[in-house]
Amino acid sequence: MLGFLSARQAGLEDPLRLRRAESTRRVLGLELNKDRDVERIHCSGVNTLDIEPVEGRYMLSGGSDGVIVLYDLENSSRQPYYTCKAVCSVGRSHPDVHKYSVETVQWYPHDTGMFTSSSFDKTLKVWDTNTLQIADVFNFEETVYSHHMSPVATKHCLVAVGTRGPKVQLCDLKSGSCSHILQGHRQEILAVSWSPRYEYILATASADSRAKLWDVRRASGCLITLDQHNGKKSQAVESANTAHNGKVNGLCFTSDGLHLLTVGTDNRMRLWNSSNGENTLVNYGKVYNDSRKGLKFTVSSGCSSEFVFVPYGSTIAVYTIYSGEQITMLKGHYKTVDCCVFQSNFQTSTRSQLNPAFEDAWSSSDEEG
């Protein structure tokens, strides 16, 4: 570390290299933090989490009880032991609370004044954070499994919504209506995700064993149907292309948007080139997945070697994205893990038994004076 610092000071090293090395060190040393806790508000399972991208300070959670909670992750007291408090919540007594399980929550990508939630009660709700009142609501004919807003869009305000039906719905926040639908899947849509690189590129995953990439400006159909066997992309073959030998119930782009990860109920995870749809054939081994709905996993950002974090029973499996190596299993939960999110600003690393080269303990930046 001292060598990195002196080389950077002398102008011999790119400052980003030091940052990537430290981020990688922290991931390799992750384990359960015994000094921090999160206030327990939900009375049943937590299905979804999202940390706002502006400050990285506030976190949303949605539960199978229909409740939404907003947490402040910052330790303003500067005490070594603290609990992240709930700032506010949409509880069972709130007039606009979701009737059934909340499956997805997401902050508006550009500020914390608005967030969205979707539920098994067949609604997508847009919330004013300051008043906790509904700014808009979209009603659907089918149960809603997933929704997502583009993190980079500047020319549209579309929310992609996956439901129990085979059609992907695009809702326009500006007009307050469903602008159009994407047809091509044959069964329920379990996961949707916009590219973090191109604002019009959308990935969808379905129970029909298929994952598709779309350019939402095109009305003629999807760009690519991902094929695990990398067959020829003729129209006749494409209709039979499958990404997994089971339901595809999870999607996640890498932070640079160049690759897409999918998980399926065949206990496999696959890495795809997002520009041409090629299966990169990275072998992650068995990735346990018995979820009956969408599986929410996440990737790191800013590391010299990027990682993917996947709920794996009551643990979280950590893999290197491009080699497929399983680095560790994060343990601490007593029951099934439903979702996880990655926030580099609030990482805390400790000594790692698996990586003796990274034995120093480094506190996260928000703990330093």
C-alpha positions as a printed Julia matrix, in Angstrom:
369×3 Matrix{Float64}:
   0.0     0.0     0.0
   2.8     2.4     0.85
   4.39    1.61   -2.5
   1.12    2.51   -4.26
   0.9     5.8    -2.36
   4.48    6.87   -3.07
   4.18    5.9    -6.75
   0.97    7.87   -7.07
   2.53   10.89   -5.37
   5.46   10.72   -7.79
   3.06   10.53  -10.74
   4.2     7.01  -11.67
   0.84    5.35  -11.07
  -2.68    6.1   -12.21
  -4.7     7.16   -9.1
  -7.52    4.89  -10.27
  -5.25    1.87   -9.99
  -4.84    2.49   -6.26
  -8.6     2.85   -5.88
  -9.26   -0.38   -7.79
  -6.68   -2.26   -5.74
  -8.24   -1.06   -2.47
 -11.78   -1.89   -3.67
 -10.6    -5.37   -4.64
  -8.9    -5.8    -1.27
 -12.13   -4.94    0.53
 -14.23   -7.38   -1.48
 -11.75  -10.2    -0.89
 -11.94   -9.56    2.85
 -15.7    -9.19    3.24
 -17.32  -10.88    6.22
 -20.24  -10.2     8.54
 -19.86   -6.86   10.31
 -20.51   -7.36   14.01
 -20.47   -3.63   14.77
 -23.32   -2.56   12.5
 -26.94   -3.54   12.34
 -30.07   -2.45   10.5
 -33.21   -1.61   12.41
 -35.76   -4.37   12.0
 -39.07   -3.04   10.68
 -40.32   -5.8     8.38
 -42.26   -8.57   10.1
 -41.58  -11.05    7.28
 -39.11  -11.62    4.43
 -37.27   -8.78    2.65
 -37.53   -9.26   -1.12
 -35.73   -6.27   -2.56
 -33.16   -3.57   -1.71
 -31.87   -0.48   -3.51
 -29.28    2.1    -2.47
 -29.63    5.51   -4.09
 -26.77    6.26   -6.52
 -26.42   10.0    -5.79
 -24.92    9.95   -2.27
 -25.03    6.23   -1.58
 -26.56    7.09    1.78
 -30.21    6.01    1.7
 -31.48    2.47    1.2
 -34.96    1.24    0.3
 -36.29   -2.18    1.25
 -39.5    -3.91    0.23
 -40.98   -6.87    2.03
 -43.41   -9.72    1.55
 -45.59   -7.9     4.11
 -46.14   -5.11    1.55
 -44.17   -2.62    3.66
 -41.5    -0.28    2.24
 -38.79    1.12    4.53
 -36.26    3.91    3.92
 -33.01    3.62    5.9
 -30.17    6.08    6.53
 -26.89    4.15    6.22
 -24.67    6.98    7.44
 -23.15    6.74   10.91
 -23.64   10.35   11.98
 -22.81    9.53   15.61
 -19.34    8.26   14.64
 -19.7     5.56   17.28
 -18.01    2.2    16.56
 -21.26    0.34   17.22
 -24.43    1.6    15.62
 -27.73    0.64   14.04
 -28.87    2.05   10.69
 -32.18    3.67   11.57
 -35.36    3.71    9.52
 -36.04    7.29    8.44
 -39.62    6.53    7.44
 -41.76    3.7     6.13
 -44.9     2.94    4.16
 -46.49    0.67    6.76
 -49.68   -1.37    6.86
 -51.62    1.64    8.15
 -50.6     3.84    5.19
 -53.56    4.45    2.86
 -51.5     3.65   -0.25
 -49.55    0.64    1.05
 -49.21   -2.3    -1.33
 -51.78   -5.0    -0.57
 -49.4    -7.86   -1.25
 -45.68   -8.63   -1.44
 -43.39   -5.86   -2.74
 -41.08   -7.46   -5.31
 -38.99   -4.51   -6.51
 -38.06   -1.06   -5.18
 -35.86    1.4    -7.07
 -34.73    4.94   -6.54
 -35.16    7.41   -9.38
 -31.62    7.29  -10.84
 -30.97   11.05  -10.82
 -32.13   12.24   -7.39
 -33.65   10.98   -4.15
 -36.91   12.89   -4.49
 -38.71    9.95   -6.06
 -38.72    6.17   -5.94
 -40.77    3.35   -7.45
 -42.19    0.08   -6.15
 -44.0    -2.86   -7.72
 -45.96   -5.64   -6.13
 -47.93   -8.84   -6.48
 -50.99   -6.58   -6.15
 -50.57   -5.85   -9.91
 -49.41   -2.26   -9.46
 -46.34   -0.13  -10.05
 -46.33    2.93   -7.8
 -44.31    6.14   -8.13
 -43.65    7.81   -4.77
 -42.73   11.32   -3.65
 -39.97   10.66   -1.1
 -40.55   13.84    0.9
 -44.27   13.31    1.49
 -44.48    9.5     1.06
 -47.49   10.12   -1.17
 -48.17    8.48   -4.51
 -47.29   10.64   -7.51
 -48.59    8.08   -9.99
 -49.77    4.47  -10.17
 -49.8     2.0   -13.05
 -52.26   -0.91  -12.92
 -51.7    -4.2   -14.73
 -53.8    -7.24  -15.49
 -51.16   -9.62  -14.16
 -48.95   -9.99  -11.08
 -45.83   -7.8   -11.33
 -42.51   -9.62  -10.82
 -39.96   -6.95  -11.65
 -39.43   -3.44  -12.93
 -36.42   -1.27  -13.76
 -35.57    2.31  -14.78
 -32.53    3.05  -16.91
 -29.6     4.42  -14.85
 -28.27    6.41  -17.81
 -31.32    7.53  -19.81
 -31.53   11.22  -20.71
 -33.98   11.02  -23.64
 -36.71    8.85  -22.12
 -38.37    8.08  -18.77
 -39.44    4.51  -19.47
 -39.94    1.91  -16.76
 -39.69   -1.68  -18.01
 -42.13   -4.0   -16.22
 -42.16   -7.79  -16.17
 -45.41   -9.54  -15.23
 -46.97  -12.98  -15.15
 -47.95  -12.41  -18.79
 -45.5   -12.94  -21.7
 -45.39   -9.27  -22.72
 -42.86   -6.74  -21.46
 -44.61   -3.46  -20.66
 -42.94   -0.06  -20.99
 -44.45    2.68  -18.82
 -43.67    6.32  -19.53
 -43.31    8.44  -16.39
 -43.77   11.65  -18.41
 -47.14   10.72  -19.92
 -48.3     8.48  -17.09
 -49.3     5.67  -19.45
 -47.96    2.42  -20.83
 -46.33    3.59  -24.07
 -45.9     0.21  -25.75
 -45.22   -3.48  -25.2
 -42.46   -5.86  -26.3
 -43.68   -9.19  -27.63
 -41.55  -12.29  -28.14
 -41.5   -14.27  -24.91
 -43.9   -17.16  -24.43
 -44.22  -17.24  -20.64
 -44.01  -14.94  -17.62
 -41.29  -12.26  -17.45
 -39.24  -12.84  -14.29
 -36.56  -10.15  -14.62
 -35.85   -6.97  -16.62
 -32.73   -4.79  -16.69
 -31.68   -1.73  -18.7
 -28.12   -1.5   -19.95
 -25.9     0.87  -17.9
 -24.14    1.78  -21.16
 -26.87    2.36  -23.77
 -30.13    3.98  -22.75
 -32.33    2.16  -25.29
 -31.0    -1.39  -24.7
 -33.08   -3.63  -22.44
 -32.54   -7.23  -21.29
 -35.42   -9.51  -20.28
 -35.57  -12.99  -18.74
 -38.5   -15.38  -18.87
 -39.81  -18.7   -17.61
 -39.69  -19.85  -21.26
 -35.91  -20.5   -20.81
 -35.06  -17.45  -22.9
 -33.25  -14.19  -22.33
 -33.57  -11.43  -24.9
 -31.9    -8.13  -25.71
 -34.07   -5.34  -27.12
 -33.6    -1.93  -28.68
 -36.86   -0.33  -27.54
 -36.82    2.04  -30.52
 -37.38   -0.92  -32.85
 -40.91   -2.2   -33.34
 -39.92   -5.29  -35.34
 -38.86   -7.43  -32.39
 -35.89   -8.18  -30.18
 -32.27   -7.65  -31.2
 -30.95  -11.0   -29.96
 -32.33  -14.13  -28.33
 -29.4   -15.47  -26.31
 -28.31  -19.0   -27.23
 -26.3   -21.04  -24.75
 -24.88  -23.12  -27.64
 -23.78  -20.11  -29.73
 -25.61  -21.42  -32.79
 -25.98  -19.52  -36.03
 -28.23  -16.5   -35.61
 -30.59  -17.3   -38.48
 -34.26  -16.58  -37.86
 -35.17  -20.28  -38.06
 -32.66  -21.22  -35.37
 -33.25  -18.17  -33.18
 -36.82  -19.22  -32.45
 -35.42  -22.27  -30.67
 -32.56  -20.52  -28.85
 -32.51  -20.95  -25.08
 -30.26  -19.29  -22.51
 -30.83  -21.95  -19.82
 -32.35  -25.4   -19.44
 -34.99  -24.06  -17.09
 -36.53  -20.75  -16.14
 -34.3   -17.69  -16.55
 -35.07  -15.74  -13.4
 -32.18  -13.32  -12.94
 -30.35  -10.68  -15.0
 -27.51   -8.3   -14.22
 -25.28   -6.23  -16.51
 -21.66   -5.7   -15.55
 -21.0    -2.14  -14.41
 -19.52   -1.17  -17.81
 -22.46   -2.69  -19.68
 -20.23   -4.8   -21.94
 -21.42   -8.12  -20.53
 -24.66   -9.56  -19.16
 -25.01  -12.23  -16.47
 -28.02  -14.55  -16.32
 -29.04  -17.18  -13.77
 -31.55  -19.98  -14.24
 -33.31  -22.74  -12.37
 -30.93  -25.2   -14.07
 -28.46  -24.11  -11.36
 -26.25  -22.34  -13.88
 -24.98  -18.78  -14.3
 -23.84  -17.59  -17.72
 -21.86  -14.58  -18.92
 -22.8   -13.09  -22.29
 -21.23  -10.52  -24.58
 -23.98   -7.88  -24.64
 -23.05   -6.53  -28.09
 -23.34   -9.78  -30.07
 -25.08  -12.11  -27.59
 -22.25  -14.64  -27.54
 -22.03  -17.05  -24.61
 -18.5   -16.51  -23.22
 -18.55  -20.08  -21.79
 -17.23  -19.02  -18.38
 -17.83  -21.94  -16.0
 -19.12  -20.94  -12.55
 -19.97  -24.51  -11.56
 -23.28  -25.22   -9.86
 -25.04  -22.01   -8.81
 -27.85  -23.15   -6.53
 -31.16  -21.53   -7.51
 -34.58  -22.82   -6.52
 -36.34  -19.43   -6.49
 -39.87  -19.56   -7.86
 -39.71  -15.91   -8.86
 -36.94  -13.47   -9.77
 -33.5   -13.86   -8.18
 -31.89  -10.5    -7.44
 -28.1   -10.6    -7.56
 -25.5    -7.89   -8.07
 -22.0    -7.08   -9.33
 -19.11   -5.04   -7.97
 -17.8    -1.85   -9.54
 -14.42   -0.16   -9.47
 -12.38   -3.28   -8.68
  -9.32   -4.47  -10.6
 -11.06   -7.83  -10.94
 -14.85   -7.55  -10.87
 -17.03   -9.85   -8.77
 -20.61  -11.1    -8.79
 -22.61  -11.74   -5.59
 -25.36  -14.36   -5.87
 -27.85  -15.44   -3.15
 -27.1   -19.12   -2.52
 -29.51  -20.59    0.02
 -28.78  -18.88    3.34
 -25.42  -17.57    2.07
 -24.12  -15.3    -0.7
 -21.67  -16.84   -3.18
 -18.94  -14.53   -4.52
 -17.4   -15.29   -7.92
 -14.87  -13.53  -10.12
 -16.91  -12.56  -13.17
 -14.45  -13.33  -15.96
 -12.74  -16.46  -14.61
 -15.72  -18.08  -12.88
 -13.75  -18.83   -9.71
 -15.77  -18.96   -6.51
 -13.9   -16.75   -4.06
 -15.9   -17.23   -0.88
 -19.34  -17.71    0.67
 -20.67  -14.88    2.84
 -22.44  -16.35    5.86
 -24.59  -14.67    8.48
 -28.26  -15.17    7.58
 -30.34  -17.93    9.16
 -32.82  -18.35    6.31
 -32.89  -18.01    2.53
 -31.3   -14.86    1.1
 -33.62  -13.2    -1.43
 -31.55  -10.25   -2.65
 -28.29   -8.35   -2.24
 -26.88   -4.98   -3.32
 -23.31   -3.7    -3.64
 -22.25   -0.27   -2.41
 -18.52    0.42   -2.49
 -18.78    3.51   -0.25
 -19.91    1.48    2.74
 -17.71   -1.57    2.48
 -15.72   -2.62    5.49
 -13.01   -5.21    5.07
 -11.52   -7.41    7.73
  -8.83  -10.06    7.71
  -9.49  -12.82    5.23
  -8.44  -16.43    5.77
  -8.59  -17.04    2.0
  -6.31  -14.2     0.98
  -3.2   -13.92    3.16
  -1.82  -11.21    0.87
  -4.58   -8.91    2.1
  -4.2    -9.14    5.86
  -4.55   -5.47    6.82
  -7.94   -4.28    8.05
  -9.14   -1.12    6.27
 -12.07    0.96    7.4
 -14.49    2.36    4.86
 -14.24    6.01    3.83
 -17.38    7.03    5.69
 -15.74    6.03    9.01
 -12.69    8.2     8.53
 -12.55   11.67    9.95
